[in-house]
Coordinates of C-alpha atoms in Angstrom, one line a residue:
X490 CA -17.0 36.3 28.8
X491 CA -20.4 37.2 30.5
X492 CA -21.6 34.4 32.8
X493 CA -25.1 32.5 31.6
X494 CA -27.4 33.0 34.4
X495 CA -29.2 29.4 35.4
X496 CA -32.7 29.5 36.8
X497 CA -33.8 27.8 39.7
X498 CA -37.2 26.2 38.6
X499 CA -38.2 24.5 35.1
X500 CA -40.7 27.0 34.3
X501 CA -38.4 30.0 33.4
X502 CA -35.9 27.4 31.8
X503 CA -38.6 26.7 29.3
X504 CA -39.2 30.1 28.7
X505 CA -35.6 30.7 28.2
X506 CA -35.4 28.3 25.7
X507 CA -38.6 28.9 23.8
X508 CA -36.5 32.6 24.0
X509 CA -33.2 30.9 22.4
X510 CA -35.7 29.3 19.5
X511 CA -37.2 31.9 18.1
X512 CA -33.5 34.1 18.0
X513 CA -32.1 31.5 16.4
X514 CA -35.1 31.1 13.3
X515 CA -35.1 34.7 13.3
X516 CA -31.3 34.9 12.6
X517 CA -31.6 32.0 10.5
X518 CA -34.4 33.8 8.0
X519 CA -31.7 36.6 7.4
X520 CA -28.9 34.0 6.3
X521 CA -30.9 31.8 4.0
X522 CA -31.1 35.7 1.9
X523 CA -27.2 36.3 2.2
X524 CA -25.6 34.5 -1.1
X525 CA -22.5 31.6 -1.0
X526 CA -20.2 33.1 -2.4
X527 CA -19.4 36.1 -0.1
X528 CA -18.5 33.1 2.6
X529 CA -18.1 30.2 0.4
X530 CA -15.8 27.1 1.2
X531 CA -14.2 24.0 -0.2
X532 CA -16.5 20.7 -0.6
X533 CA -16.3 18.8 2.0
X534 CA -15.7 21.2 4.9
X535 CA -18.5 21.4 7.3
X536 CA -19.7 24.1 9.5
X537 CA -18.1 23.5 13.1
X538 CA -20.5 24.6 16.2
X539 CA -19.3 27.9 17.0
X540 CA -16.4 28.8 19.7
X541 CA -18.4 31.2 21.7
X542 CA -22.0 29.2 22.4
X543 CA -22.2 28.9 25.8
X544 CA -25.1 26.6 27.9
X545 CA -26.1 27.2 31.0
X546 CA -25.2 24.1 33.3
X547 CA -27.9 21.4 33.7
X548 CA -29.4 22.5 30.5
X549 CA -26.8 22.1 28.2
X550 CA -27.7 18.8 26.5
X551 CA -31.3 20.0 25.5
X552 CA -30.0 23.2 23.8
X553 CA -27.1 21.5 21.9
X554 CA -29.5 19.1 20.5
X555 CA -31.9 22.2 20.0
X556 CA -28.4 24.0 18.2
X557 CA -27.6 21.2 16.3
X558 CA -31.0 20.7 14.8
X559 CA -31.0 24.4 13.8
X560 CA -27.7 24.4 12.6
X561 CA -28.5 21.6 10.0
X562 CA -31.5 23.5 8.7
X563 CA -28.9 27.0 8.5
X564 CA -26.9 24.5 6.0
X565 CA -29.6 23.2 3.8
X566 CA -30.9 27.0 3.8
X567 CA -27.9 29.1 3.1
X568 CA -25.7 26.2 1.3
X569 CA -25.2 27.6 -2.2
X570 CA -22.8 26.0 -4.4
X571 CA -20.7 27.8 -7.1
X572 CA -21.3 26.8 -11.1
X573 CA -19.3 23.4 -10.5
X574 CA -21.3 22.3 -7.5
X575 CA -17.4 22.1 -5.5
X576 CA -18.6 24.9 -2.7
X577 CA -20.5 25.2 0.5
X578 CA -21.5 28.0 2.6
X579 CA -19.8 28.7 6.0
X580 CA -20.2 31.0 9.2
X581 CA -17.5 32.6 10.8
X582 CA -16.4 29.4 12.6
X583 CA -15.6 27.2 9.2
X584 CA -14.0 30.2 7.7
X585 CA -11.8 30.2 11.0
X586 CA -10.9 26.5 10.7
X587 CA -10.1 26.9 7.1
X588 CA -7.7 29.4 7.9
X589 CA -6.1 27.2 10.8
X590 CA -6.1 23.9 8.4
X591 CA -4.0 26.1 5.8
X592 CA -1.3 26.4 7.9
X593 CA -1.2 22.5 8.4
X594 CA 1.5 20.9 6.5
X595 CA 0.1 19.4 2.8
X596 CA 2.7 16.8 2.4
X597 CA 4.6 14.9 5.1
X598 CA 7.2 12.0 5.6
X599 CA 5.3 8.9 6.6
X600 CA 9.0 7.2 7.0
X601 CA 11.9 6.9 4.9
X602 CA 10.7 5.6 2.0
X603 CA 7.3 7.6 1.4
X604 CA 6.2 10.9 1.6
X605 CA 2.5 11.3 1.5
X606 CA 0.4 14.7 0.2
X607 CA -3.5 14.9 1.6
X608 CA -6.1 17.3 1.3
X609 CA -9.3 17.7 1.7
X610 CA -12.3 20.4 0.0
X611 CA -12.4 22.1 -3.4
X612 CA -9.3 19.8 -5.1
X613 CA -9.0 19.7 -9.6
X614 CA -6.7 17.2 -10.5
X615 CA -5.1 17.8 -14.2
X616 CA -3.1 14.4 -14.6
X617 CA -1.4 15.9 -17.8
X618 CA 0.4 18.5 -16.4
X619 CA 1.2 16.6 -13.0
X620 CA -1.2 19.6 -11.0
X621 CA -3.5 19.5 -8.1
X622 CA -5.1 22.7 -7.7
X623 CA -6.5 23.2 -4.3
X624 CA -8.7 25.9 -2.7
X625 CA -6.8 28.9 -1.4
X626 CA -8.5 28.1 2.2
X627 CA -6.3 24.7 2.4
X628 CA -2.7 26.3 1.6
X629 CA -0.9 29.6 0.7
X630 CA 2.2 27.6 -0.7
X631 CA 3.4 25.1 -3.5
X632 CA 4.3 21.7 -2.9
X633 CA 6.4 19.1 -5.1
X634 CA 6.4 15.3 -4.5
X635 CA 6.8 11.9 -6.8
X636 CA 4.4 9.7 -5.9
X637 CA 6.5 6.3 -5.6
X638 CA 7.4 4.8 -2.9
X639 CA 11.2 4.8 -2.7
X640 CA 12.1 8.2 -2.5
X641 CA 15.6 7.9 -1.2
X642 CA 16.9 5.7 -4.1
X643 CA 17.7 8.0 -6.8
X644 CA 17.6 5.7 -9.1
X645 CA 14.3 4.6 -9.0
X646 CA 13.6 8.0 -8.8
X647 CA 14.4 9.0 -12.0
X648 CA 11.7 7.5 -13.7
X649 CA 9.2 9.1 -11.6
X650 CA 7.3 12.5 -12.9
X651 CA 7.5 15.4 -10.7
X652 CA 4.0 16.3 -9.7
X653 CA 2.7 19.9 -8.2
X654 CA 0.5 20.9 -6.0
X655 CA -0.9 24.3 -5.6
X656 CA -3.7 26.7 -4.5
X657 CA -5.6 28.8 -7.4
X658 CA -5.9 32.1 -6.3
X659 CA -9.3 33.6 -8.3
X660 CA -11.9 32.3 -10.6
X661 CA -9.4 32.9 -13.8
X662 CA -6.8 30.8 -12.1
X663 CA -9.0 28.0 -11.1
X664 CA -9.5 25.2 -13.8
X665 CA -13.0 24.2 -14.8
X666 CA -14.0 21.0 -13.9
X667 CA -14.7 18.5 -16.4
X668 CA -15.7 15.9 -14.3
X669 CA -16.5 15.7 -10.6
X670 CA -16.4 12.6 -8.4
X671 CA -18.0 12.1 -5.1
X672 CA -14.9 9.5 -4.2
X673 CA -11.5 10.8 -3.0
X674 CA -9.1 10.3 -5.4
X675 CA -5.2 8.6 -4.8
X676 CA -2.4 9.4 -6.9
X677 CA 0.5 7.5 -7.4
X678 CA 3.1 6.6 -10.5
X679 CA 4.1 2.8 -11.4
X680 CA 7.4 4.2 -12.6
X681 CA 10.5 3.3 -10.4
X682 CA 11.9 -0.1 -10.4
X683 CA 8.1 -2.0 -11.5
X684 CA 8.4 -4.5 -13.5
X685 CA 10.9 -6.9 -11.2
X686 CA 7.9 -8.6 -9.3
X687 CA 9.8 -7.7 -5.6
X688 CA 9.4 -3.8 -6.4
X689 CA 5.7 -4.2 -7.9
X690 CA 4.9 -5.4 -4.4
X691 CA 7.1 -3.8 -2.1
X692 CA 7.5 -0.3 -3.8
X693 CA 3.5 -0.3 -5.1
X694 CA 0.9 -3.1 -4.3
X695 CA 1.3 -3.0 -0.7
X696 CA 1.8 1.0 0.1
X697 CA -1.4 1.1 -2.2
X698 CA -3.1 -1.4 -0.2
X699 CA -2.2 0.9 3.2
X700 CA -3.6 3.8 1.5
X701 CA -6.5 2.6 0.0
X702 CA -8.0 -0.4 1.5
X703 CA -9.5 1.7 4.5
X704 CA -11.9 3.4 1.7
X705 CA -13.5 -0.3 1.0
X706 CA -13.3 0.3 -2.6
X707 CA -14.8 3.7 -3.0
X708 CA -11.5 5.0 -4.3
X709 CA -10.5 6.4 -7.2
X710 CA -7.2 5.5 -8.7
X711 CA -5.1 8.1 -10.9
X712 CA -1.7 6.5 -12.0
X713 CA 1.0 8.1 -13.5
X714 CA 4.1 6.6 -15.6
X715 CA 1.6 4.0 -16.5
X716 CA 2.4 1.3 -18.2
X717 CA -0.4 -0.8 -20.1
X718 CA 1.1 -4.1 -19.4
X719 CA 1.3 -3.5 -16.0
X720 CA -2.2 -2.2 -15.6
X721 CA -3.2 -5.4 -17.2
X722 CA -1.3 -8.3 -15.3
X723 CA -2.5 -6.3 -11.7
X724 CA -5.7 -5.5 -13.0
X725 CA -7.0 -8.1 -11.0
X726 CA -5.5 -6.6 -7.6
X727 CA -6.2 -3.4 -8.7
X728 CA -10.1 -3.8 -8.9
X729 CA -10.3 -5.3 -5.4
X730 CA -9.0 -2.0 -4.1
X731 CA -11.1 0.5 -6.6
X732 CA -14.5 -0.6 -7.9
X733 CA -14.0 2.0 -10.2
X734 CA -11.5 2.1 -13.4
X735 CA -8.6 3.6 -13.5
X736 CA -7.6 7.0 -14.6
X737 CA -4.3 6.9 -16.9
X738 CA -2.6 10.7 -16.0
X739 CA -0.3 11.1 -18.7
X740 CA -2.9 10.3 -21.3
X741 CA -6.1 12.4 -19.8
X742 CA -5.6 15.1 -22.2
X743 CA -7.1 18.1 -21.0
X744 CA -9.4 16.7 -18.5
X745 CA -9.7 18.1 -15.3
X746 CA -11.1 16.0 -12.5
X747 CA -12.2 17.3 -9.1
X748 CA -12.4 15.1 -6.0
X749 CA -13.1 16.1 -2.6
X750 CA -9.9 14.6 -1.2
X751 CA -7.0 13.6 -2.6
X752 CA -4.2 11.5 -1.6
X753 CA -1.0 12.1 -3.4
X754 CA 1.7 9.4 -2.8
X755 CA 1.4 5.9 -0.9
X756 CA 2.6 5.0 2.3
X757 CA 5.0 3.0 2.9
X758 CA 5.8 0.6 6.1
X759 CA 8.0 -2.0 6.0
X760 CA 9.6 -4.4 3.0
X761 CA 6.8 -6.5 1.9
X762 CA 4.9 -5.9 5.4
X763 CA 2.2 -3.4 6.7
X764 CA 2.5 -2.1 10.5
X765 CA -1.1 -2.6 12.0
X766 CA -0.5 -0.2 14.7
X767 CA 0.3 2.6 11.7
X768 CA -2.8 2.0 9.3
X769 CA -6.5 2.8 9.7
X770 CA -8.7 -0.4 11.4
X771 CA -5.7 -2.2 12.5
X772 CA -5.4 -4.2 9.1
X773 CA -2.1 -6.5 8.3
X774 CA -0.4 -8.2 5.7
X775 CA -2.6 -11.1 6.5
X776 CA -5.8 -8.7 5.0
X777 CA -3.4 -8.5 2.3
X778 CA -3.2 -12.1 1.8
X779 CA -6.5 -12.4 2.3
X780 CA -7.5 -10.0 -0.6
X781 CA -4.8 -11.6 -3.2
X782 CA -6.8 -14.4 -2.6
X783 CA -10.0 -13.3 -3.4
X784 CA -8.3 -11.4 -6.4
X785 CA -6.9 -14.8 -8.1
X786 CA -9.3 -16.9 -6.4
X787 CA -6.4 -19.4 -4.7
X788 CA -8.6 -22.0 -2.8
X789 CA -6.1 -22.6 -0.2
X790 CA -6.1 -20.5 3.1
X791 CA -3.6 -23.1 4.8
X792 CA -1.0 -25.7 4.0
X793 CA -2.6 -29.0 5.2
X794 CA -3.7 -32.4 3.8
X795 CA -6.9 -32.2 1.9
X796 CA -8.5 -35.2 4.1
X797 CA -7.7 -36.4 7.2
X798 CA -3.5 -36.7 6.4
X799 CA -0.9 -36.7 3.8
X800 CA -1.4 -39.7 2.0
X801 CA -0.3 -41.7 -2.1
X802 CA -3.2 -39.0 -3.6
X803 CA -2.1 -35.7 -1.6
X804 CA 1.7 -35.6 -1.1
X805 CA 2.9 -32.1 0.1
X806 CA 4.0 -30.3 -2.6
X807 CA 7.2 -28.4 -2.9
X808 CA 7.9 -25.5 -5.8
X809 CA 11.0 -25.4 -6.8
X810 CA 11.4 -21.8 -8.1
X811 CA 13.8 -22.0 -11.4
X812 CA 15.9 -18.9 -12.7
X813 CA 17.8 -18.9 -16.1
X814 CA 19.9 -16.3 -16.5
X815 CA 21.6 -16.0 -12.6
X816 CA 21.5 -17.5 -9.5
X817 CA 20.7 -20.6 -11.4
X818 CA 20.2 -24.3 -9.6
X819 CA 22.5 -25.9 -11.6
X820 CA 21.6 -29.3 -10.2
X821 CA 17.8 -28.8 -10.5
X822 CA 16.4 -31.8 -11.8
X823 CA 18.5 -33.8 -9.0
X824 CA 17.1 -31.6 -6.8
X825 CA 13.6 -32.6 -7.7
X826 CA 14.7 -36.1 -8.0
X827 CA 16.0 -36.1 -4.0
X828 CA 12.7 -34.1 -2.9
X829 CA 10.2 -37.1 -4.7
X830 CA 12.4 -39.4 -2.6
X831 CA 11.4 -37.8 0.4
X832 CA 7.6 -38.1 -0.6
X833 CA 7.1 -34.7 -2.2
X834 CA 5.0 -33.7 -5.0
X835 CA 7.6 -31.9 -6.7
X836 CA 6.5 -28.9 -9.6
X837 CA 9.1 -26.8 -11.1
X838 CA 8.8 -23.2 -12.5
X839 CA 10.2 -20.1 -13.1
X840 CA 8.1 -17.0 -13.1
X841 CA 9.1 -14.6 -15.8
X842 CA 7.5 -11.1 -16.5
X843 CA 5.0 -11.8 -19.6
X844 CA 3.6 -14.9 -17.0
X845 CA 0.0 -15.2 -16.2
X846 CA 0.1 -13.9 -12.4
X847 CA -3.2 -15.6 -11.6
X848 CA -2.5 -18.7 -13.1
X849 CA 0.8 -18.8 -11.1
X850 CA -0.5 -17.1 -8.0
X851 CA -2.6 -20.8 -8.4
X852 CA 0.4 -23.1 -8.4
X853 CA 2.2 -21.3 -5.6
X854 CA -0.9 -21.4 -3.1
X855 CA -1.1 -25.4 -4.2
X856 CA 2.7 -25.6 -2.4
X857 CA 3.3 -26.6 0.8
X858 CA 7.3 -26.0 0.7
X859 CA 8.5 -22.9 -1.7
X860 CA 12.3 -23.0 -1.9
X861 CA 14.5 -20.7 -4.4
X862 CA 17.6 -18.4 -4.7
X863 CA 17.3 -14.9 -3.5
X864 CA 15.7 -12.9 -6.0
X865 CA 12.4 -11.2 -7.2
X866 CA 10.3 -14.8 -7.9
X867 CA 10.4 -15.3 -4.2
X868 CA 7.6 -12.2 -4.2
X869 CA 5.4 -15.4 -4.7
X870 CA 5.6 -15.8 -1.0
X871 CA 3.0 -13.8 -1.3
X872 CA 0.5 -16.7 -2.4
X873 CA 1.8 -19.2 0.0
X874 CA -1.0 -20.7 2.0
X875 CA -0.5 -20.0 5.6
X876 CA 1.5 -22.6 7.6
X877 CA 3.7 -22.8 4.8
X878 CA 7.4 -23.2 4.4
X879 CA 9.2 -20.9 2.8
X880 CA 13.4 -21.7 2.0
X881 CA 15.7 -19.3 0.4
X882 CA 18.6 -20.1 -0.3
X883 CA 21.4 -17.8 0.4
X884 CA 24.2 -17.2 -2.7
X885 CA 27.7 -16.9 -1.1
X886 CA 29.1 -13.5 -0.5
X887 CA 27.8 -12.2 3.3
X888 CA 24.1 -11.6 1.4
X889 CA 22.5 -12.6 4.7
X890 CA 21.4 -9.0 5.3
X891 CA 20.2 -8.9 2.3
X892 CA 18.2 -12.1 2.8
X893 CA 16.9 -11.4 5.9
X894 CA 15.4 -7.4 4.9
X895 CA 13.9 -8.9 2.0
X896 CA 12.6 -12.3 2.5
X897 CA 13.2 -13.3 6.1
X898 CA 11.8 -10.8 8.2
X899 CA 8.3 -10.7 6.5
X900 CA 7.6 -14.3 6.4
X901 CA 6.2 -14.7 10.2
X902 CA 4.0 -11.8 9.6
X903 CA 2.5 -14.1 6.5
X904 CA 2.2 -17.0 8.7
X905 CA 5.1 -18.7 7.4
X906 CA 7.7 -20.9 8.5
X907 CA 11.1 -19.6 7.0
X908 CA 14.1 -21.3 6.9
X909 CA 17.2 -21.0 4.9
X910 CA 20.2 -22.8 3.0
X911 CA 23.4 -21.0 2.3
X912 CA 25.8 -21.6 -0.3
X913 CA 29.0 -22.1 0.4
X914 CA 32.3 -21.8 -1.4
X915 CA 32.4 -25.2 -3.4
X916 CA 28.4 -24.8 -4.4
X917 CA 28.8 -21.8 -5.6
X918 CA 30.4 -21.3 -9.5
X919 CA 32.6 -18.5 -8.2
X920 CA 35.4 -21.2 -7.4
X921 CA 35.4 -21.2 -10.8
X922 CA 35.7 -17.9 -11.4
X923 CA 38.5 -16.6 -8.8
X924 CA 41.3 -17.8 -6.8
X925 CA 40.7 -19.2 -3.0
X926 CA 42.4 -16.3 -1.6
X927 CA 40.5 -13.1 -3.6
X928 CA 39.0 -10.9 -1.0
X929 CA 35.6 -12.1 -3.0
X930 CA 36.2 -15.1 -0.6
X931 CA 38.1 -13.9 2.0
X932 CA 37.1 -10.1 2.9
X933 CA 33.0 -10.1 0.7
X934 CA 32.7 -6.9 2.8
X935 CA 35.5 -4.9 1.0
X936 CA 33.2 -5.9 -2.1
X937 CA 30.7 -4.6 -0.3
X938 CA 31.9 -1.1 0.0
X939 CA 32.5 -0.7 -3.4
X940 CA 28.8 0.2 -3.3
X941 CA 25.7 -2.0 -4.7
X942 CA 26.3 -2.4 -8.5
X943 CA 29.9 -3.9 -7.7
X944 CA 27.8 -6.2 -5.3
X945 CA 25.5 -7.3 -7.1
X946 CA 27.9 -7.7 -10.3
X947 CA 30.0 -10.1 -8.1
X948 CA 27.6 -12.0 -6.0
X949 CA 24.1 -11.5 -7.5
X950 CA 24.2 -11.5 -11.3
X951 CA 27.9 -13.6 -11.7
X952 CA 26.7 -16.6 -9.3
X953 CA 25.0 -19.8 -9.7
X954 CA 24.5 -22.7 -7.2
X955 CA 24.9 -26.0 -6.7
X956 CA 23.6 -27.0 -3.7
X957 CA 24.6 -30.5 -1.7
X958 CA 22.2 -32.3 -2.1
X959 CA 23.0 -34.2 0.8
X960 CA 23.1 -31.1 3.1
X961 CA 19.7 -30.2 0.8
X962 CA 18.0 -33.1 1.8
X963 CA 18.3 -32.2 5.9
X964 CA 16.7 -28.8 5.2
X965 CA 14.0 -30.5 3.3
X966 CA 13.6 -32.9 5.9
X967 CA 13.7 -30.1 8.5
X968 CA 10.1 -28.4 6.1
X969 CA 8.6 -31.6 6.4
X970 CA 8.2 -31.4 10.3
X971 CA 7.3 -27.9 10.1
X972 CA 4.1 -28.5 7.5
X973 CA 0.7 -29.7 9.5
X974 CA 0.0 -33.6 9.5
X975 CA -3.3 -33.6 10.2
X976 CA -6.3 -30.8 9.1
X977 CA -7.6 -28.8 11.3
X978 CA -11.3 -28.2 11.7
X979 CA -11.2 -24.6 11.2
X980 CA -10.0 -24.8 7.6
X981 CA -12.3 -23.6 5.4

């Protein structure tokens, strides 16, 4: 490339520039007459400062901002958009970085669990056929993906709809829009395993929280597999993510909605948890926490004694979390009764699908000890207060891995204190069910390799407890010096 000559004194460098000023209003008065759409390009791309401007050294801050002033005037004069208001005009450079952006990948892996789809420009989403049309400039290829967060478990799987994503490649393949938003638009399905309150969280409420919280609400949210009961009892959640309501796919008809950027798929980190060092801002599960709270309105951001200490009016309460059909305390009420001689508040309650999750979130977040068997009503966890403590307890049958995935290994990143109790042979009514030397009590792993239904059948869905309460009592006991004594004059 030809060297830029410098001058030696100011007054030719004025000159030059007065020079550069009046070539670059001259080119620009031929543009503003050449029309969009012979270099038109997706919303949302924006022209880049050419490769080949070169400033002469000592001078080049003054004729950028001289460029750059000129090159927002050569948008506002030559950008023509097409009928729909979804294109742009773009020099040489734009067209260029369109063309290198194409060859990026749409969709990716974000980890084993989640693949995630992102584009950004001219996008139409038809939710009734499962398409996203993009512009030709963003990719030359079709993608598949379903948009739910457990992509390696077939099973859940299956009750996820395929969706498609593809470039149009003229005007009589591209579909009209029929609405256009100036929001970017995430897609994902609340098919899967929703329903059981572990995977509504795990599998959905927290990958959409990572993909969406960043957008502070300026989000659109288009859901496929919807179900209306489920839209209803997260509505609440759902409208401190998206300030706007949400689009049911599989009943939009015909509609066809274009956004200029789409996220198809949520990302997923870690059971029950969010990786700060992975998601835009550095948020946590503890931003998590902190917007269920404002969702449901739960007054309690720690566990501690409403004045000064515990006292006759504010006992620390423990939640006994009650299940009826497996995994049942079979000794519940003297459970209870050995907790209120320890000086707890004791509540009992069993969450069940059809129950009012605020009204619930509520009595969880009044707890100051949560205990209950493995299974999806410890999701509660969720709505503990921070400094709580949080006890599962463990049904026999070398579950502990399964404990600790879950449950355990979230808990510190909620600010809770976890501790556990594990049931062993003569608690558990498997004694009654099989002799002392079946491999279900002397080799639980060779159940194990007969792969998870068998598992669960034996250990998960056969088993209920009965817990010492002697032994009981020391794990309570053990809670108690965990929880705060005194408040602390940052509560709020």
């Amino acid at each position: 490339m030809k060297s830029v000559r410098t001058y030696p004194r100011a007054e030719p460098r004025r000159t030059g520039n007065a020079f550069i000023v009046a070539s670059m209003l001259l080119s620009l008065c031929i543009l503003s007459f050449v029309k969009a759409r012979y270099c038109s390009a997706p919303y949302g791309l924006s022209p880049l400062l050419p490769q080949d401007v070169v400033f002469a050294p000592g001078s080049g801050s003054e004729k950028m901002e001289i460029y750059v002033a000129l090159l927002n005037i050569s948008v506002l004069i030559a950008g023509i958009g097409d009928e729909e208001g979804s294109t742009v005009s773009m020099g040489k450079a734009s067209e260029e970085k369109a063309v290198a952006d194409s060859k990026k990948p749409i969709c990716s892996e974000t980890s084993r669990r989640s693949n995630v789809c992102e584009a950004e420009g001219d996008i139409r989403v038809k939710g009734s056929s499962q398409t996203i049309f993009l512009h030709p400039s963003l990719t030359s290829q079709e993608w598949k993906i379903k948009p739910y967060a457990r992509k390696h478990d077939q099973a859940a799987i299956a009750h996820v709809k395929e969706w498609t994503i593809k470039p149009f490649t003229d005007q009589e393949t591209r579909p009209r829009c029929t609405e256009n938003y100036t929001v970017p638009a995430v897609v994902f399905s609340i098919g899967g395993f929703t329903g059981n309150l572990f995977h509504d969280f795990t599998d959905v409420l927290v990958p959409l929280f990572i993909t969406s919280y960043r957008f502070g609400g300026e989000v659109q949210f288009v859901i496929a597999d919807a179900k209306s009961w489920w839209l209803s009892k997260f509505s609440l959640i759902l409208k401190q993510l998206s300030k706007y309501e949400v689009i049911d796919a599989d009943n939009d008809q015909d509609a066809v909605r274009c956004f200029p950027r789409v996220i198809a798929g949520l990302s997923f980190q870690k059971e029950l948890g969010v990786d700060p060092s992975r998601t835009p801002g550095g948020f946590s599960v503890v931003d998590f926490k902190e917007m269920l709270r404002n969702a449901y309105g739960l007054e309690r951001p720690r566990a501690e004694p409403s004045g000064d200490e515990w006292d006759l009016r504010r006992k620390p309460r423990l939640l006994i979390i009650s299940r009826k059909s497996s995994r049942v305390f079979l000794n519940e009420r003297g459970m209870a009764d050995m907790a209120m001689s320890l000086g707890f508040d004791v509540r009992i309650a069993e969450p069940e699908i059809t129950t009012d999750l605020g009204k619930f979130a509520r009595l969880v977040n009044s707890a100051d000890v949560m205990i209950g068997v493995h299974g999806a009503g410890l999701t509660n966890m969720v709505f503990l207060p921070a400094g709580a403590v949080f006890i599962q307890v463990v049904p026999m049958g070398n579950l502990e891995w399964l404990a600790r995935d879950t449950f355990q290994t979230p808990s510190p990143e909620m600010q809770l204190k976890y501790l556990d109790y594990r049931i062993q042979a003569d608690e558990s009514t498997l004694s009654d069910q099989y002799p002392k030397d079946d491999p279900v009590f002397t080799d639980p792993q060779s159940i194990h390799k007969k792969g998870w239904h068998e598992l669960s059948r034996v250990y998960l869905d056969n088993q209920n407890v009965k817990p010492h309460l002697g032994r009981l009592r020391l794990t309570l006991l053990e809670a108690l010096k965990f929880l705060p004594h005194t408040r602390t004059t940052t509560a709020r």
